[in-house]
GROMACS .gro file of C-alpha atoms in nm:
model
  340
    1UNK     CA    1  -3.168 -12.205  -0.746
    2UNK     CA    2  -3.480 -12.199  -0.471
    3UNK     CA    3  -3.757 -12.423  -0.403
    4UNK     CA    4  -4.007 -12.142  -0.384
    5UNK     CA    5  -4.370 -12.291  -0.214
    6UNK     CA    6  -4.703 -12.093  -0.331
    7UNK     CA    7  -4.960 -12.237  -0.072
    8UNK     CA    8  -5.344 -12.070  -0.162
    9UNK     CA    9  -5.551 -12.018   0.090
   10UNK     CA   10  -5.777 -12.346   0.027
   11UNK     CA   11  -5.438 -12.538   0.125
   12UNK     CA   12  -5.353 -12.611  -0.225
   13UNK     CA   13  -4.957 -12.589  -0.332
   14UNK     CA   14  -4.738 -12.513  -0.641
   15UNK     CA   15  -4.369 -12.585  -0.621
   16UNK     CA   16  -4.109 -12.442  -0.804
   17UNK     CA   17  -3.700 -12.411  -0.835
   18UNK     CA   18  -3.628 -12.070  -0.907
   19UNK     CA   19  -3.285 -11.840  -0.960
   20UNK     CA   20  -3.287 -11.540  -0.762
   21UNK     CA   21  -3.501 -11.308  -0.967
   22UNK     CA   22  -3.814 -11.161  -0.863
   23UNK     CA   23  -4.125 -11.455  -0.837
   24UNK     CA   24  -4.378 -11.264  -1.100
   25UNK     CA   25  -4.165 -11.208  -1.360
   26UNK     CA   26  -4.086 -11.621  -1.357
   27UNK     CA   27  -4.436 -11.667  -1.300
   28UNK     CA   28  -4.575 -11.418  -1.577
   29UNK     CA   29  -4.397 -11.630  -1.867
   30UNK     CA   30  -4.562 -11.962  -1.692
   31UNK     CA   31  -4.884 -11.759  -1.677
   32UNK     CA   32  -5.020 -11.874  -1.376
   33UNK     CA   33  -5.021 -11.642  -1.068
   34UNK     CA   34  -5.237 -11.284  -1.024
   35UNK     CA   35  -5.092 -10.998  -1.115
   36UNK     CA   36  -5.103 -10.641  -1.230
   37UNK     CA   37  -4.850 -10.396  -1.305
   38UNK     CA   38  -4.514 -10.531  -1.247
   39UNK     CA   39  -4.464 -10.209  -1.033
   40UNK     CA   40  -4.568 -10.198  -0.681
   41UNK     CA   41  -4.968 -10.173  -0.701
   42UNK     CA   42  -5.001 -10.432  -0.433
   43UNK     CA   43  -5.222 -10.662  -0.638
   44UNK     CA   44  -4.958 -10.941  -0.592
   45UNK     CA   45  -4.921 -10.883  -0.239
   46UNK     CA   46  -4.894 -11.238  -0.046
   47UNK     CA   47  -4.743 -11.381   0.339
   48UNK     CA   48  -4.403 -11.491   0.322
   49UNK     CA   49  -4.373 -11.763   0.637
   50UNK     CA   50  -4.063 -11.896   0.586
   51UNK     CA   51  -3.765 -11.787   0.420
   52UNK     CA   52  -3.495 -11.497   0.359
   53UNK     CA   53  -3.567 -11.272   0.069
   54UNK     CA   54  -3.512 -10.916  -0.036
   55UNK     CA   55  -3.808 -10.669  -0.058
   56UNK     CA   56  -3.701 -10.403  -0.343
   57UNK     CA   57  -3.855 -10.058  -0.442
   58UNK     CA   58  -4.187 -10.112  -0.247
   59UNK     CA   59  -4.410  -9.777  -0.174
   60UNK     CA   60  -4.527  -9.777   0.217
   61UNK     CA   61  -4.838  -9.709   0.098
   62UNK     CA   62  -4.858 -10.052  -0.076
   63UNK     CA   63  -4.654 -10.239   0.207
   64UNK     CA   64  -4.669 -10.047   0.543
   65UNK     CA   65  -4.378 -10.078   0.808
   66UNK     CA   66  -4.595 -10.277   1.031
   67UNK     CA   67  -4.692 -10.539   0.709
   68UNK     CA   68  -4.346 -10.604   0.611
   69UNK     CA   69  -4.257 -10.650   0.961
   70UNK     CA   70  -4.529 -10.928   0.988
   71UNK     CA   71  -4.391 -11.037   0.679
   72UNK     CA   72  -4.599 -10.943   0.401
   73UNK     CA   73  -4.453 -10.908   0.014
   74UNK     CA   74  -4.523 -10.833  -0.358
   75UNK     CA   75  -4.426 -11.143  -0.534
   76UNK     CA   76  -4.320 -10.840  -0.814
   77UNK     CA   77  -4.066 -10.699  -0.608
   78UNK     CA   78  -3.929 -11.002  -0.384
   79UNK     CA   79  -3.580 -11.146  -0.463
   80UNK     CA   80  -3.536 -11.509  -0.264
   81UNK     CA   81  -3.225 -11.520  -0.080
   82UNK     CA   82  -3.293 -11.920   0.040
   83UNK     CA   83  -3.639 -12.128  -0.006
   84UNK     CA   84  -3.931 -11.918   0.049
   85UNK     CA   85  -4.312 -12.005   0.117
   86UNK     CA   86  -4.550 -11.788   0.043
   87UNK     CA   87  -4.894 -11.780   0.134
   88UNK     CA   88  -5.135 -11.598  -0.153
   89UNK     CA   89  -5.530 -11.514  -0.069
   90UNK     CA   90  -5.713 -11.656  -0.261
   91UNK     CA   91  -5.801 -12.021  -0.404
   92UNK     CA   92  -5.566 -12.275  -0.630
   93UNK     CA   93  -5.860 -12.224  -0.946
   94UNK     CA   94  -5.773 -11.882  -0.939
   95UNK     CA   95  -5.445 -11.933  -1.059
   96UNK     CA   96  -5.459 -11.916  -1.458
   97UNK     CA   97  -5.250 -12.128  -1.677
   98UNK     CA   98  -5.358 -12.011  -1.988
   99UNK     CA   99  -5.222 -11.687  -2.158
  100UNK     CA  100  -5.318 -11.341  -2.000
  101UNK     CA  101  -5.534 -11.135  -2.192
  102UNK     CA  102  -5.345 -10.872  -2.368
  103UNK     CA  103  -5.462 -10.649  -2.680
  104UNK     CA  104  -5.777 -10.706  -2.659
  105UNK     CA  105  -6.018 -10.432  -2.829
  106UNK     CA  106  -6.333 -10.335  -2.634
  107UNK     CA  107  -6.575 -10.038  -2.824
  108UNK     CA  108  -6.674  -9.699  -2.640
  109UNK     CA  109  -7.002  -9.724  -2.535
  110UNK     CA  110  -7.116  -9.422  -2.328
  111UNK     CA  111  -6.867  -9.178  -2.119
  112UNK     CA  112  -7.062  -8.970  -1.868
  113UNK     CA  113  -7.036  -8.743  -1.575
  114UNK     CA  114  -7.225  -8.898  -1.262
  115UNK     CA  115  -7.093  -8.672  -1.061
  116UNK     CA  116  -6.859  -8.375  -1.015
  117UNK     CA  117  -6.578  -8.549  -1.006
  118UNK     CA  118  -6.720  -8.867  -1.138
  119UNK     CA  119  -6.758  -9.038  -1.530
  120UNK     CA  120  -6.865  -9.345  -1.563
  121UNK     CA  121  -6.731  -9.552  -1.840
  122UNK     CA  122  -6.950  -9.851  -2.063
  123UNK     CA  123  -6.721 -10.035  -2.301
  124UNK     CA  124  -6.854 -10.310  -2.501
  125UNK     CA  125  -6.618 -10.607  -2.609
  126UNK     CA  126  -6.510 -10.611  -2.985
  127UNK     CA  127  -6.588 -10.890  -3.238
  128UNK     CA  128  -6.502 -11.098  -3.340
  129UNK     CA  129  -6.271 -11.100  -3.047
  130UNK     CA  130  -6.527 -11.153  -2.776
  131UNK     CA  131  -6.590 -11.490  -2.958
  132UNK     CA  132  -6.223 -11.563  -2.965
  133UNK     CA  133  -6.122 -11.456  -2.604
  134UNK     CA  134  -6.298 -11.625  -2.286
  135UNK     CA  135  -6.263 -11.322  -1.998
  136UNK     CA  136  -6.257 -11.534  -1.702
  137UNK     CA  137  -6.374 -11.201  -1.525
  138UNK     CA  138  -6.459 -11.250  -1.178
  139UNK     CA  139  -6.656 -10.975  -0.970
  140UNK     CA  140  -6.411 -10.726  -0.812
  141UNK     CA  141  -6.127 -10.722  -0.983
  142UNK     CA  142  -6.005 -10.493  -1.299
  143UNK     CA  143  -5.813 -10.491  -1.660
  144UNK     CA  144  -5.590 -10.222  -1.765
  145UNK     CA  145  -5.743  -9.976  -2.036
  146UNK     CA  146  -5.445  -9.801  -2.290
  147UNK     CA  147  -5.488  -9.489  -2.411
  148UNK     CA  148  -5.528  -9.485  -2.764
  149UNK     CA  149  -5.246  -9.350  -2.933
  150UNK     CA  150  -5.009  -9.425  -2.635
  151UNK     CA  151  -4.833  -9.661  -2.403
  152UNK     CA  152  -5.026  -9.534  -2.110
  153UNK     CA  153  -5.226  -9.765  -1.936
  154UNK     CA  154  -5.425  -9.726  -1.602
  155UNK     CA  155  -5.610 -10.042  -1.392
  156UNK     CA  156  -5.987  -9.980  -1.335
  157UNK     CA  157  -6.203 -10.209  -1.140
  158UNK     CA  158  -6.507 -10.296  -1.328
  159UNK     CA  159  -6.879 -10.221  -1.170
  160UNK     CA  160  -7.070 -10.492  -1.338
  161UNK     CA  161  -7.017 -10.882  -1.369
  162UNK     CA  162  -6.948 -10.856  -1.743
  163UNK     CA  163  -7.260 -11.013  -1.897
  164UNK     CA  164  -7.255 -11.010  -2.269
  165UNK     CA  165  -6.897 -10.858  -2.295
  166UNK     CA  166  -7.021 -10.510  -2.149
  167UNK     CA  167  -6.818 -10.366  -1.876
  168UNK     CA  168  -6.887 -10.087  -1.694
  169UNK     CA  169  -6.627  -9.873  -1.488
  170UNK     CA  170  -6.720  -9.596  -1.250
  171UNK     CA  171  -6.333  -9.368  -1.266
  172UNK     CA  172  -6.280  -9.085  -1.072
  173UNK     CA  173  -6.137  -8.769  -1.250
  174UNK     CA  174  -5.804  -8.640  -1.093
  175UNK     CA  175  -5.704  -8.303  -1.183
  176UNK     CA  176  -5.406  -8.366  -1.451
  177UNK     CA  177  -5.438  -8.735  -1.448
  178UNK     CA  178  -5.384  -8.871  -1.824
  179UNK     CA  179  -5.692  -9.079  -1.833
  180UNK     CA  180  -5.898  -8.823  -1.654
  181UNK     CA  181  -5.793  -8.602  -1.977
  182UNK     CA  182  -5.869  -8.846  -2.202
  183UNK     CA  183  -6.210  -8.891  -2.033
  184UNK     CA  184  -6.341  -8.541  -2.053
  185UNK     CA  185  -6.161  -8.427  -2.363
  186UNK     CA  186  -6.106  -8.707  -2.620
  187UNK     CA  187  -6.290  -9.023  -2.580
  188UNK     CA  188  -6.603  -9.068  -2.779
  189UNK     CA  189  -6.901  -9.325  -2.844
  190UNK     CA  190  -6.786  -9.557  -3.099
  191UNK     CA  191  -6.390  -9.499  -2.991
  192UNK     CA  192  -6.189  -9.838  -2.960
  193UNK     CA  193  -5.959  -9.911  -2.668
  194UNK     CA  194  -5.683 -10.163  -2.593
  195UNK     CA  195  -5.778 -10.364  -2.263
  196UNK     CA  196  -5.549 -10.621  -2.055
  197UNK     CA  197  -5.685 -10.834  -1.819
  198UNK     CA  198  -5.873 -10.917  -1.564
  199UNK     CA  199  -5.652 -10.932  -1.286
  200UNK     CA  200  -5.622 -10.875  -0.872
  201UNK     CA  201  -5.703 -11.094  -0.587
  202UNK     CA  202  -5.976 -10.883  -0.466
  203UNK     CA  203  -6.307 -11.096  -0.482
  204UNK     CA  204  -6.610 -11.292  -0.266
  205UNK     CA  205  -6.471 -11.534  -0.059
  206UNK     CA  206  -6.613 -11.860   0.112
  207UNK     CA  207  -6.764 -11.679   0.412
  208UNK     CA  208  -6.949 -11.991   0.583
  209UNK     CA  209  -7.307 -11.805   0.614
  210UNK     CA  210  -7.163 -11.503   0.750
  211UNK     CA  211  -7.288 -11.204   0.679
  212UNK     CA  212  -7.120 -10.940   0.510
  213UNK     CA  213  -7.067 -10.568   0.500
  214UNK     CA  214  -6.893 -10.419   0.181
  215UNK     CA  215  -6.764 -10.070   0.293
  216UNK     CA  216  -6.689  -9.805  -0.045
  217UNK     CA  217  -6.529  -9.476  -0.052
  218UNK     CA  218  -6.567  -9.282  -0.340
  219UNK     CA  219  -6.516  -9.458  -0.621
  220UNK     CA  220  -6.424  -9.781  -0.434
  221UNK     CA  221  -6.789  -9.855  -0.503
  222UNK     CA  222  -6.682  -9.984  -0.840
  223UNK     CA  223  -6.553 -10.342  -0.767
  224UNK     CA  224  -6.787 -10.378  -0.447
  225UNK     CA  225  -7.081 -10.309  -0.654
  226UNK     CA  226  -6.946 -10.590  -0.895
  227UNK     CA  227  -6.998 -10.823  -0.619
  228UNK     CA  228  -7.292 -10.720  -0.510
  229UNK     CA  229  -7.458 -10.711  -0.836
  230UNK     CA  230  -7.347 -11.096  -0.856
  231UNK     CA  231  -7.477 -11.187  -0.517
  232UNK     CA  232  -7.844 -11.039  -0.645
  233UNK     CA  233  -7.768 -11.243  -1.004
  234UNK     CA  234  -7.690 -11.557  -0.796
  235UNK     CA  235  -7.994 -11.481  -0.513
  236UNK     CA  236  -7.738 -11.540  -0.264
  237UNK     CA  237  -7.953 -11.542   0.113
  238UNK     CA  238  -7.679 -11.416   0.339
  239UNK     CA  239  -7.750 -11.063   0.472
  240UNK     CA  240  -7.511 -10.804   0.318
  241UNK     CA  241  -7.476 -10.441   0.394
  242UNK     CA  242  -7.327 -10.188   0.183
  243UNK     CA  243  -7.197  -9.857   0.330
  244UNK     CA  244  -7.109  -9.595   0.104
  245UNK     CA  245  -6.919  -9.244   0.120
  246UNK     CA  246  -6.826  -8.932  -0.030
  247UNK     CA  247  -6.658  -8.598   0.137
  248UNK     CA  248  -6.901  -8.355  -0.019
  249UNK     CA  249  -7.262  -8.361  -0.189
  250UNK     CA  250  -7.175  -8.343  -0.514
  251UNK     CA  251  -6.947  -8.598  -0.546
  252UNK     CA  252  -7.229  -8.837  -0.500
  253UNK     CA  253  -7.337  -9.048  -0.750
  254UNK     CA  254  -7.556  -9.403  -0.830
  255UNK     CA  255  -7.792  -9.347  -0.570
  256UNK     CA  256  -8.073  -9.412  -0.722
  257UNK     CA  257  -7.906  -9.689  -0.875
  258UNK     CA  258  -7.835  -9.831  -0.516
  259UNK     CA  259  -8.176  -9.782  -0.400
  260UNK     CA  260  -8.283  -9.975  -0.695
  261UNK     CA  261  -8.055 -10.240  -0.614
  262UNK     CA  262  -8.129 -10.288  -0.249
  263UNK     CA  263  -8.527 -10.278  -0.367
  264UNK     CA  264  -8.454 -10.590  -0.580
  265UNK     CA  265  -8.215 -10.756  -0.307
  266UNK     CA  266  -8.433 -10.844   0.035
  267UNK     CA  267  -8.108 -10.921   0.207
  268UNK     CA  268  -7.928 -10.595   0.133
  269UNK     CA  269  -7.930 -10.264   0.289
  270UNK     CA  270  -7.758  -9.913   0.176
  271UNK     CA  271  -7.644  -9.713   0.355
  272UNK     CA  272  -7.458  -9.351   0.263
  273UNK     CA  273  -7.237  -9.086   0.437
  274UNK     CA  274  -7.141  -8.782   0.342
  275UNK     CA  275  -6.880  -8.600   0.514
  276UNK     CA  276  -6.968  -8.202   0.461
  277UNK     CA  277  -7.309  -8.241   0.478
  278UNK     CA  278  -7.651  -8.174   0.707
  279UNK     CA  279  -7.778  -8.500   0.664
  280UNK     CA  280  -8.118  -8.627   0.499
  281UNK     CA  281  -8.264  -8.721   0.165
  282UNK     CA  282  -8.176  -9.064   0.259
  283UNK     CA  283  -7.797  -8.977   0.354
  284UNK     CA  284  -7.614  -8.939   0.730
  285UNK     CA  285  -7.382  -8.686   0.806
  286UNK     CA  286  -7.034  -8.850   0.930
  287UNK     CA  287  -6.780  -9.077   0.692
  288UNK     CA  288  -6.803  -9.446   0.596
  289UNK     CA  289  -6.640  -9.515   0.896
  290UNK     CA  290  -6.862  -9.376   1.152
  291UNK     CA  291  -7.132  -9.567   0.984
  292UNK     CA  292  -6.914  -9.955   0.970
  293UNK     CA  293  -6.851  -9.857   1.334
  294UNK     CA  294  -7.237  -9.838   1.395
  295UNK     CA  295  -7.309 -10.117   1.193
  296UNK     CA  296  -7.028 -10.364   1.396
  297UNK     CA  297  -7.217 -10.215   1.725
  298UNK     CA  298  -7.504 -10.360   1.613
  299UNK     CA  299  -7.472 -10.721   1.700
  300UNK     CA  300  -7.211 -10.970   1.855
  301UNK     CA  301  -7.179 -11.140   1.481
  302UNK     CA  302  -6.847 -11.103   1.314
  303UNK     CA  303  -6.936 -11.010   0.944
  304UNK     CA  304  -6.685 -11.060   0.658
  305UNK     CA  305  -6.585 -10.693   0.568
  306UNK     CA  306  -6.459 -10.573   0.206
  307UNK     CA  307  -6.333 -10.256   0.205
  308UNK     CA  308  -6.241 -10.026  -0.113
  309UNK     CA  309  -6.116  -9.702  -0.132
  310UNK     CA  310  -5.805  -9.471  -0.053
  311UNK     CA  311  -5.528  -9.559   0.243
  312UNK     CA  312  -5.674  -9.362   0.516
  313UNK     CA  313  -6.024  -9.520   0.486
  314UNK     CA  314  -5.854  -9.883   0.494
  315UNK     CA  315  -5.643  -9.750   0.744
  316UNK     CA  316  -5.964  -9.655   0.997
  317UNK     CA  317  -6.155  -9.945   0.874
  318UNK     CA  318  -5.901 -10.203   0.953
  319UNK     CA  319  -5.859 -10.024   1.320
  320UNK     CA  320  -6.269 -10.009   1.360
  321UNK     CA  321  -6.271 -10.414   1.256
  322UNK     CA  322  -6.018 -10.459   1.486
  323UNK     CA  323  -6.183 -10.321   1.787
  324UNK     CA  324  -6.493 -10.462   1.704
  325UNK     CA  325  -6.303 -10.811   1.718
  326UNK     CA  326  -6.389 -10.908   1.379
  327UNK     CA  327  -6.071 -11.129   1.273
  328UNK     CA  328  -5.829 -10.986   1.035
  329UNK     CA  329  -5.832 -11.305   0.809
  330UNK     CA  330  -6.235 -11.197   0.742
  331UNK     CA  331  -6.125 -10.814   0.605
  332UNK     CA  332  -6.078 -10.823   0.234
  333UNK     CA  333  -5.917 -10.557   0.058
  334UNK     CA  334  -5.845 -10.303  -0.238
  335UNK     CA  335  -5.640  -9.980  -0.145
  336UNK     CA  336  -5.606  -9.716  -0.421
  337UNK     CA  337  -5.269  -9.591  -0.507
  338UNK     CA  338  -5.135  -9.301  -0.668
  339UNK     CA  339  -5.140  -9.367  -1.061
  340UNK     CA  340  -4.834  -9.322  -1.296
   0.00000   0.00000   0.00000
């Protein structure tokens, strides 16, 4: 038996004695820690500063060389070998100890293309188990949606802040993915879905006035429109940016939507990239990251970034951060990995 030591990032701790078995399966049937898949997503990634352990099965792309090496885990695939303290980001109130939210039923309500490689997805809570079932949703992070019929689940972060049990997912379409399929060949208004959930770490932190800049690739606009959407709800008066990108024309999609956003928020400003483009209409010609570079050249400030979308994106955003000397402790994160 361990004494394993969760310390959140508000300074808070939870102590536990624990066999040698990996920390979220323990923690699952106490219910208490954030969590997704049980599988390497890197939801439950966390600091281990102290300790010997055993890192198991973990993808590089959730845990690169240079992390692990500086120590970071998943809590779903780390085996203590002595006492361990771990160091999770975010706050002690975001650490549930009520039952996670499984089989829940939410209701089809629209399923369109937005773009060409682009649905967006409105599901509306069931009753009467949105009066039985508190969701506890907070703005950027996702549930897992089943395909009816099946076992197969995927995790989808969810656009808006889930007023009146309506969530809305934007989900990009991947050529033989399973829920792509679904999307364009089976699901229909009125269609009922299992959902599990909400889960992941990724979410507005304390900044301390500092402004922030929310950086989206692709469909990594989903979650970081959640927050935004909540800063506008809450009139929130720090200056936030939004910079948003796609590789090709096409694949663009709520821009109007955004416009209409930063119109009814005076402290935000949109910006767009598109990567094999001219330029114009309202978009630049370059990638997300030429445009976070330009915005960090802007002033001395260091801004609180969030960043969402695939590896290589976090990768160059992370390295463009760096050199602008923002601190890596003020660079939130969600990196998409391969489903299945």
């Amino acid at each position: 038996m361990y004494q394993i030591v969760i310390e959140t990032e508000d300074g808070e701790t939870c102590r536990r004695m624990r066999p040698s078995e990996d920390w979220i399966s323990r923690a699952e049937a106490e219910r208490n820690l954030l969590a997704s898949c049980r599988a390497g997503c890197a939801t439950c990634k966390a600091d281990c500063t102290d300790g010997d352990y055993e890192l198991i099965d973990v993808k590089v792309q959730a845990v690169p060389p240079d992390e692990e090496e500086d120590g970071k885990v998943l809590l779903c695939r780390t085996f203590p070998r002595s006492d361990l303290h771990l160091l999770v980001p975010y706050t002690y109130d975001r650490i549930s100890f009520e039952a996670i939210q499984t089989n829940w039923l939410a209701e089809i309500l629209a399923c369109d293309r937005v773009s060409s490689n682009v649905v967006r997805l409105v599901l509306q809570r069931s009753r009467p188990m949105a009066a039985r079932i508190s969701l506890n949703f907070v703005p950027g992070q996702f549930v897992d949606i089943e395909i009816p019929g099946t076992h197969t689940r995927r995790s989808y972060s969810m656009a808006s802040v889930a007023e009146d049990g309506q969530l809305e997912f934007i989900i990009r379409l991947l050529p033989d993915g399973a829920f792509s399929k679904f999307l364009q060949t089976e699901a229909k208004v009125g269609m009922r879905v299992d959902l599990r959930g909400p889960a992941g770490s990724f979410f507005l932190h304390d900044h301390g006035g500092r402004s922030r800049v929310f950086v989206a690739g692709g469909t990594g606009l989903s979650p970081v429109l959640s927050m935004i959407r909540q800063l506008g709800k809450a009139s929130d008066p720090s200056p936030a940016t939004l910079l948003f990108g796609v590789t090709n024309r096409e694949e663009l999609f709520y821009v109007d939507e955004l416009k209409t956003l930063a119109q009814s928020m005076p402290t935000l400003g949109v910006r767009i990239a598109v990567v094999n483009d001219d330029g114009g209409n309202g978009v630049d010609k370059g990638t997300v990251i030429d445009l976070l570079r330009a915005e960090l050249e802007k002033s001395d400030a260091k801004p609180d970034i969030y960043l969402c979308g695939p590896p290589g994106m976090i990768e160059a955003a992370f390295a463009a951060a760096a050199t602008a000397g923002v601190p890596k402790e003020q660079v939130y994160l969600e990196k998409f990995l391969a489903s299945g």
